[in-house]
Amino acid sequence: MILLITGASHTGKTLLAQRLLEKFKLPYLSIDHLKMGLIRSGQTDLTPLSETDALTRYLWPIVREMIKTAIENNQNLMVEGCYIPSDWQHDFDEHYLPAIRFVCLAMSDNYIDSHFEEIKSHAFDIESRLDDDCTIESLKEDNQEVISKHRETITLIDTDYGETINRLEKELEKALK
């Protein structure tokens, strides 16, 4: 099975991937790590500050073909990052799609308003960020953009973050068995 995990900034994509890695021992690809490897090795003129759409156009074809290879080899793979396009399904024919499970995390404006300081306090739980210039406005904007792009496939965090993630983890556990 291929598990794609995407979503807005600060929603816990990397935390969820880490928990699933530890629990199910799934191989894990961080698209951010791939991005930085390609940037640092000089394979692209893009930078970490390039527009998300430009980074997605560059990174997704590579990731897409890695996913196809994993499916063809009957291997599991978890792919995590914000560079998964909203129309990702169009890049796979009916042979590949049954092997892919998609998860997209987003927070409601209400949740962000009620938990902003808590959200910020967890920004460094899994990875060290060079800076975290996240504001309540930028967080809301990013989450609303993700919600509008992935409307029907969102796991919306609206009241209790832990409960939502635990429920999602149980759903994924059933799918992985």
mmCIF file of C-alpha atoms in Angstrom:
data_model
loop_
_atom_site.group_PDB
_atom_site.id
_atom_site.type_symbol
_atom_site.label_atom_id
_atom_site.label_comp_id
_atom_site.label_asym_id
_atom_site.label_seq_id
_atom_site.Cartn_x
_atom_site.Cartn_y
_atom_site.Cartn_z
ATOM 1 C CA MET A 1 0.000 0.000 0.000
ATOM 2 C CA ILE A 2 1.044 3.546 -0.736
ATOM 3 C CA LEU A 3 0.031 6.131 1.834
ATOM 4 C CA LEU A 4 0.096 9.772 0.750
ATOM 5 C CA ILE A 5 -0.015 12.291 3.603
ATOM 6 C CA THR A 6 -0.416 15.950 2.727
ATOM 7 C CA GLY A 7 -2.072 19.021 4.152
ATOM 8 C CA ALA A 8 -1.565 22.529 5.368
ATOM 9 C CA SER A 9 1.424 23.752 7.324
ATOM 10 C CA HIS A 10 1.497 22.937 11.053
ATOM 11 C CA THR A 11 -1.249 20.282 10.810
ATOM 12 C CA GLY A 12 0.972 17.428 11.946
ATOM 13 C CA LYS A 13 1.745 15.691 8.634
ATOM 14 C CA THR A 14 5.263 14.812 9.744
ATOM 15 C CA LEU A 15 4.096 13.819 13.235
ATOM 16 C CA LEU A 16 1.476 11.474 11.766
ATOM 17 C CA ALA A 17 4.027 9.969 9.370
ATOM 18 C CA GLN A 18 6.489 9.449 12.241
ATOM 19 C CA ARG A 19 3.843 7.744 14.372
ATOM 20 C CA LEU A 20 2.849 5.464 11.490
ATOM 21 C CA LEU A 21 6.492 4.704 10.731
ATOM 22 C CA GLU A 22 7.077 3.622 14.314
ATOM 23 C CA LYS A 23 3.840 1.659 14.567
ATOM 24 C CA PHE A 24 3.756 -0.104 11.174
ATOM 25 C CA LYS A 25 7.421 0.045 10.091
ATOM 26 C CA LEU A 26 6.422 1.521 6.711
ATOM 27 C CA PRO A 27 9.188 2.923 4.541
ATOM 28 C CA TYR A 28 8.857 6.695 4.609
ATOM 29 C CA LEU A 29 9.717 9.385 2.069
ATOM 30 C CA SER A 30 9.671 13.007 3.148
ATOM 31 C CA ILE A 31 9.164 15.177 0.075
ATOM 32 C CA ASP A 32 10.852 17.994 2.014
ATOM 33 C CA HIS A 33 13.994 15.872 2.325
ATOM 34 C CA LEU A 34 13.906 15.107 -1.402
ATOM 35 C CA LYS A 35 13.428 18.830 -2.111
ATOM 36 C CA MET A 36 16.396 19.831 0.011
ATOM 37 C CA GLY A 37 18.595 17.091 -1.445
ATOM 38 C CA LEU A 38 17.877 18.272 -4.973
ATOM 39 C CA ILE A 39 18.384 21.930 -4.023
ATOM 40 C CA ARG A 40 21.591 21.381 -2.053
ATOM 41 C CA SER A 41 23.072 19.132 -4.743
ATOM 42 C CA GLY A 42 22.513 21.804 -7.370
ATOM 43 C CA GLN A 43 20.050 19.697 -9.369
ATOM 44 C CA THR A 44 17.602 22.621 -9.533
ATOM 45 C CA ASP A 45 17.642 26.395 -9.390
ATOM 46 C CA LEU A 46 14.595 26.331 -7.109
ATOM 47 C CA THR A 47 15.092 27.312 -3.476
ATOM 48 C CA PRO A 48 13.306 26.451 -0.225
ATOM 49 C CA LEU A 49 11.513 29.788 -0.626
ATOM 50 C CA SER A 50 10.280 29.107 -4.164
ATOM 51 C CA GLU A 51 6.520 29.115 -4.650
ATOM 52 C CA THR A 52 4.806 25.895 -3.586
ATOM 53 C CA ASP A 53 3.309 25.425 -7.069
ATOM 54 C CA ALA A 54 6.755 25.618 -8.699
ATOM 55 C CA LEU A 55 8.172 23.125 -6.220
ATOM 56 C CA THR A 56 5.189 20.813 -6.756
ATOM 57 C CA ARG A 57 5.632 20.921 -10.555
ATOM 58 C CA TYR A 58 9.288 19.996 -10.107
ATOM 59 C CA LEU A 59 9.016 17.389 -7.343
ATOM 60 C CA TRP A 60 5.740 15.601 -8.088
ATOM 61 C CA PRO A 61 6.840 13.873 -11.334
ATOM 62 C CA ILE A 62 9.776 12.330 -9.450
ATOM 63 C CA VAL A 63 7.631 11.278 -6.489
ATOM 64 C CA ARG A 64 4.862 9.986 -8.790
ATOM 65 C CA GLU A 65 7.281 7.656 -10.587
ATOM 66 C CA MET A 66 8.707 6.432 -7.268
ATOM 67 C CA ILE A 67 5.142 5.571 -6.196
ATOM 68 C CA LYS A 68 4.506 3.660 -9.428
ATOM 69 C CA THR A 69 7.744 1.736 -8.959
ATOM 70 C CA ALA A 70 6.816 0.813 -5.378
ATOM 71 C CA ILE A 71 3.384 -0.423 -6.512
ATOM 72 C CA GLU A 72 4.871 -2.412 -9.387
ATOM 73 C CA ASN A 73 7.317 -4.006 -6.939
ATOM 74 C CA ASN A 74 4.479 -4.750 -4.489
ATOM 75 C CA GLN A 75 6.132 -2.592 -1.813
ATOM 76 C CA ASN A 76 4.649 -0.341 0.840
ATOM 77 C CA LEU A 77 5.629 3.318 0.945
ATOM 78 C CA MET A 78 4.500 6.314 2.944
ATOM 79 C CA VAL A 79 4.994 9.684 1.215
ATOM 80 C CA GLU A 80 4.590 12.852 3.273
ATOM 81 C CA GLY A 81 4.676 16.490 2.274
ATOM 82 C CA CYS A 82 2.770 19.459 0.957
ATOM 83 C CA TYR A 83 3.926 18.971 -2.661
ATOM 84 C CA ILE A 84 1.215 16.478 -3.652
ATOM 85 C CA PRO A 85 -1.067 18.107 -6.231
ATOM 86 C CA SER A 86 -4.813 18.202 -5.653
ATOM 87 C CA ASP A 87 -5.393 16.251 -8.880
ATOM 88 C CA TRP A 88 -2.822 13.547 -8.064
ATOM 89 C CA GLN A 89 -5.258 10.755 -9.001
ATOM 90 C CA HIS A 90 -5.102 11.795 -12.667
ATOM 91 C CA ASP A 91 -1.470 10.678 -12.798
ATOM 92 C CA PHE A 92 -2.341 7.045 -12.090
ATOM 93 C CA ASP A 93 -4.402 4.604 -14.118
ATOM 94 C CA GLU A 94 -6.840 2.088 -12.626
ATOM 95 C CA HIS A 95 -4.002 -0.397 -12.092
ATOM 96 C CA TYR A 96 -2.306 1.878 -9.518
ATOM 97 C CA LEU A 97 -5.157 3.658 -7.745
ATOM 98 C CA PRO A 98 -6.407 0.752 -5.575
ATOM 99 C CA ALA A 99 -2.972 0.577 -3.939
ATOM 100 C CA ILE A 100 -2.985 4.251 -2.872
ATOM 101 C CA ARG A 101 -4.553 5.709 0.259
ATOM 102 C CA PHE A 102 -4.688 9.511 0.492
ATOM 103 C CA VAL A 103 -4.777 11.591 3.698
ATOM 104 C CA CYS A 104 -5.032 15.367 3.753
ATOM 105 C CA LEU A 105 -4.944 17.286 7.043
ATOM 106 C CA ALA A 106 -6.391 20.752 7.551
ATOM 107 C CA MET A 107 -7.566 22.854 10.473
ATOM 108 C CA SER A 108 -10.707 24.925 10.631
ATOM 109 C CA ASP A 109 -10.492 28.656 11.301
ATOM 110 C CA ASN A 110 -12.304 28.028 14.575
ATOM 111 C CA TYR A 111 -9.690 25.475 15.649
ATOM 112 C CA ILE A 112 -6.843 27.826 14.710
ATOM 113 C CA ASP A 113 -8.438 30.708 16.631
ATOM 114 C CA SER A 114 -8.901 28.536 19.715
ATOM 115 C CA HIS A 115 -5.540 26.731 19.629
ATOM 116 C CA PHE A 116 -3.023 28.983 17.878
ATOM 117 C CA GLU A 117 -0.473 29.117 20.705
ATOM 118 C CA GLU A 118 -0.702 25.346 21.164
ATOM 119 C CA ILE A 119 -0.227 24.811 17.412
ATOM 120 C CA LYS A 120 2.874 27.021 17.455
ATOM 121 C CA SER A 121 4.238 25.215 20.520
ATOM 122 C CA HIS A 122 4.300 21.930 18.551
ATOM 123 C CA ALA A 123 6.036 23.328 15.460
ATOM 124 C CA PHE A 124 9.353 21.742 16.445
ATOM 125 C CA ASP A 125 8.086 18.404 17.818
ATOM 126 C CA ILE A 126 9.459 16.263 14.987
ATOM 127 C CA GLU A 127 11.745 18.496 12.981
ATOM 128 C CA SER A 128 13.872 21.531 13.639
ATOM 129 C CA ARG A 129 12.652 24.417 11.533
ATOM 130 C CA LEU A 130 15.122 27.144 10.663
ATOM 131 C CA ASP A 131 12.431 29.667 11.486
ATOM 132 C CA ASP A 132 8.753 29.567 12.187
ATOM 133 C CA ASP A 133 7.269 32.806 10.990
ATOM 134 C CA CYS A 134 3.780 31.358 11.172
ATOM 135 C CA THR A 135 1.047 33.848 12.002
ATOM 136 C CA ILE A 136 -2.585 33.167 12.716
ATOM 137 C CA GLU A 137 -3.461 34.840 9.411
ATOM 138 C CA SER A 138 -0.959 32.826 7.346
ATOM 139 C CA LEU A 139 -2.049 29.607 9.025
ATOM 140 C CA LYS A 140 -5.704 30.286 8.265
ATOM 141 C CA GLU A 141 -4.891 31.223 4.677
ATOM 142 C CA ASP A 142 -2.833 28.060 4.121
ATOM 143 C CA ASN A 143 -5.506 25.815 5.654
ATOM 144 C CA GLN A 144 -8.304 27.439 3.651
ATOM 145 C CA GLU A 145 -6.308 26.968 0.445
ATOM 146 C CA VAL A 146 -5.777 23.280 1.216
ATOM 147 C CA ILE A 147 -9.465 22.832 2.117
ATOM 148 C CA SER A 148 -10.574 24.433 -1.156
ATOM 149 C CA LYS A 149 -8.168 22.276 -3.218
ATOM 150 C CA HIS A 150 -8.900 18.951 -1.486
ATOM 151 C CA ARG A 151 -12.496 19.617 -0.464
ATOM 152 C CA GLU A 152 -13.899 16.076 -0.381
ATOM 153 C CA THR A 153 -10.800 14.339 0.934
ATOM 154 C CA ILE A 154 -9.935 16.428 4.001
ATOM 155 C CA THR A 155 -9.463 15.152 7.508
ATOM 156 C CA LEU A 156 -10.636 18.342 9.191
ATOM 157 C CA ILE A 157 -9.254 19.172 12.602
ATOM 158 C CA ASP A 158 -12.052 21.205 14.154
ATOM 159 C CA THR A 159 -12.328 20.429 17.860
ATOM 160 C CA ASP A 160 -9.935 17.870 19.358
ATOM 161 C CA TYR A 161 -6.637 17.353 17.527
ATOM 162 C CA GLY A 162 -5.638 14.192 19.405
ATOM 163 C CA GLU A 163 -9.019 12.564 18.936
ATOM 164 C CA THR A 164 -9.029 13.353 15.200
ATOM 165 C CA ILE A 165 -5.512 11.979 14.654
ATOM 166 C CA ASN A 166 -6.190 8.871 16.765
ATOM 167 C CA ARG A 167 -9.368 8.163 14.760
ATOM 168 C CA LEU A 168 -7.448 8.605 11.502
ATOM 169 C CA GLU A 169 -4.664 6.339 12.752
ATOM 170 C CA LYS A 170 -7.214 3.599 13.550
ATOM 171 C CA GLU A 171 -8.731 3.928 10.062
ATOM 172 C CA LEU A 172 -5.301 3.599 8.519
ATOM 173 C CA GLU A 173 -4.478 0.613 10.710
ATOM 174 C CA LYS A 174 -7.536 -1.196 9.300
ATOM 175 C CA ALA A 175 -6.513 -0.291 5.743
ATOM 176 C CA LEU A 176 -2.959 -1.518 6.303
ATOM 177 C CA LYS A 177 -4.036 -4.952 7.526
#
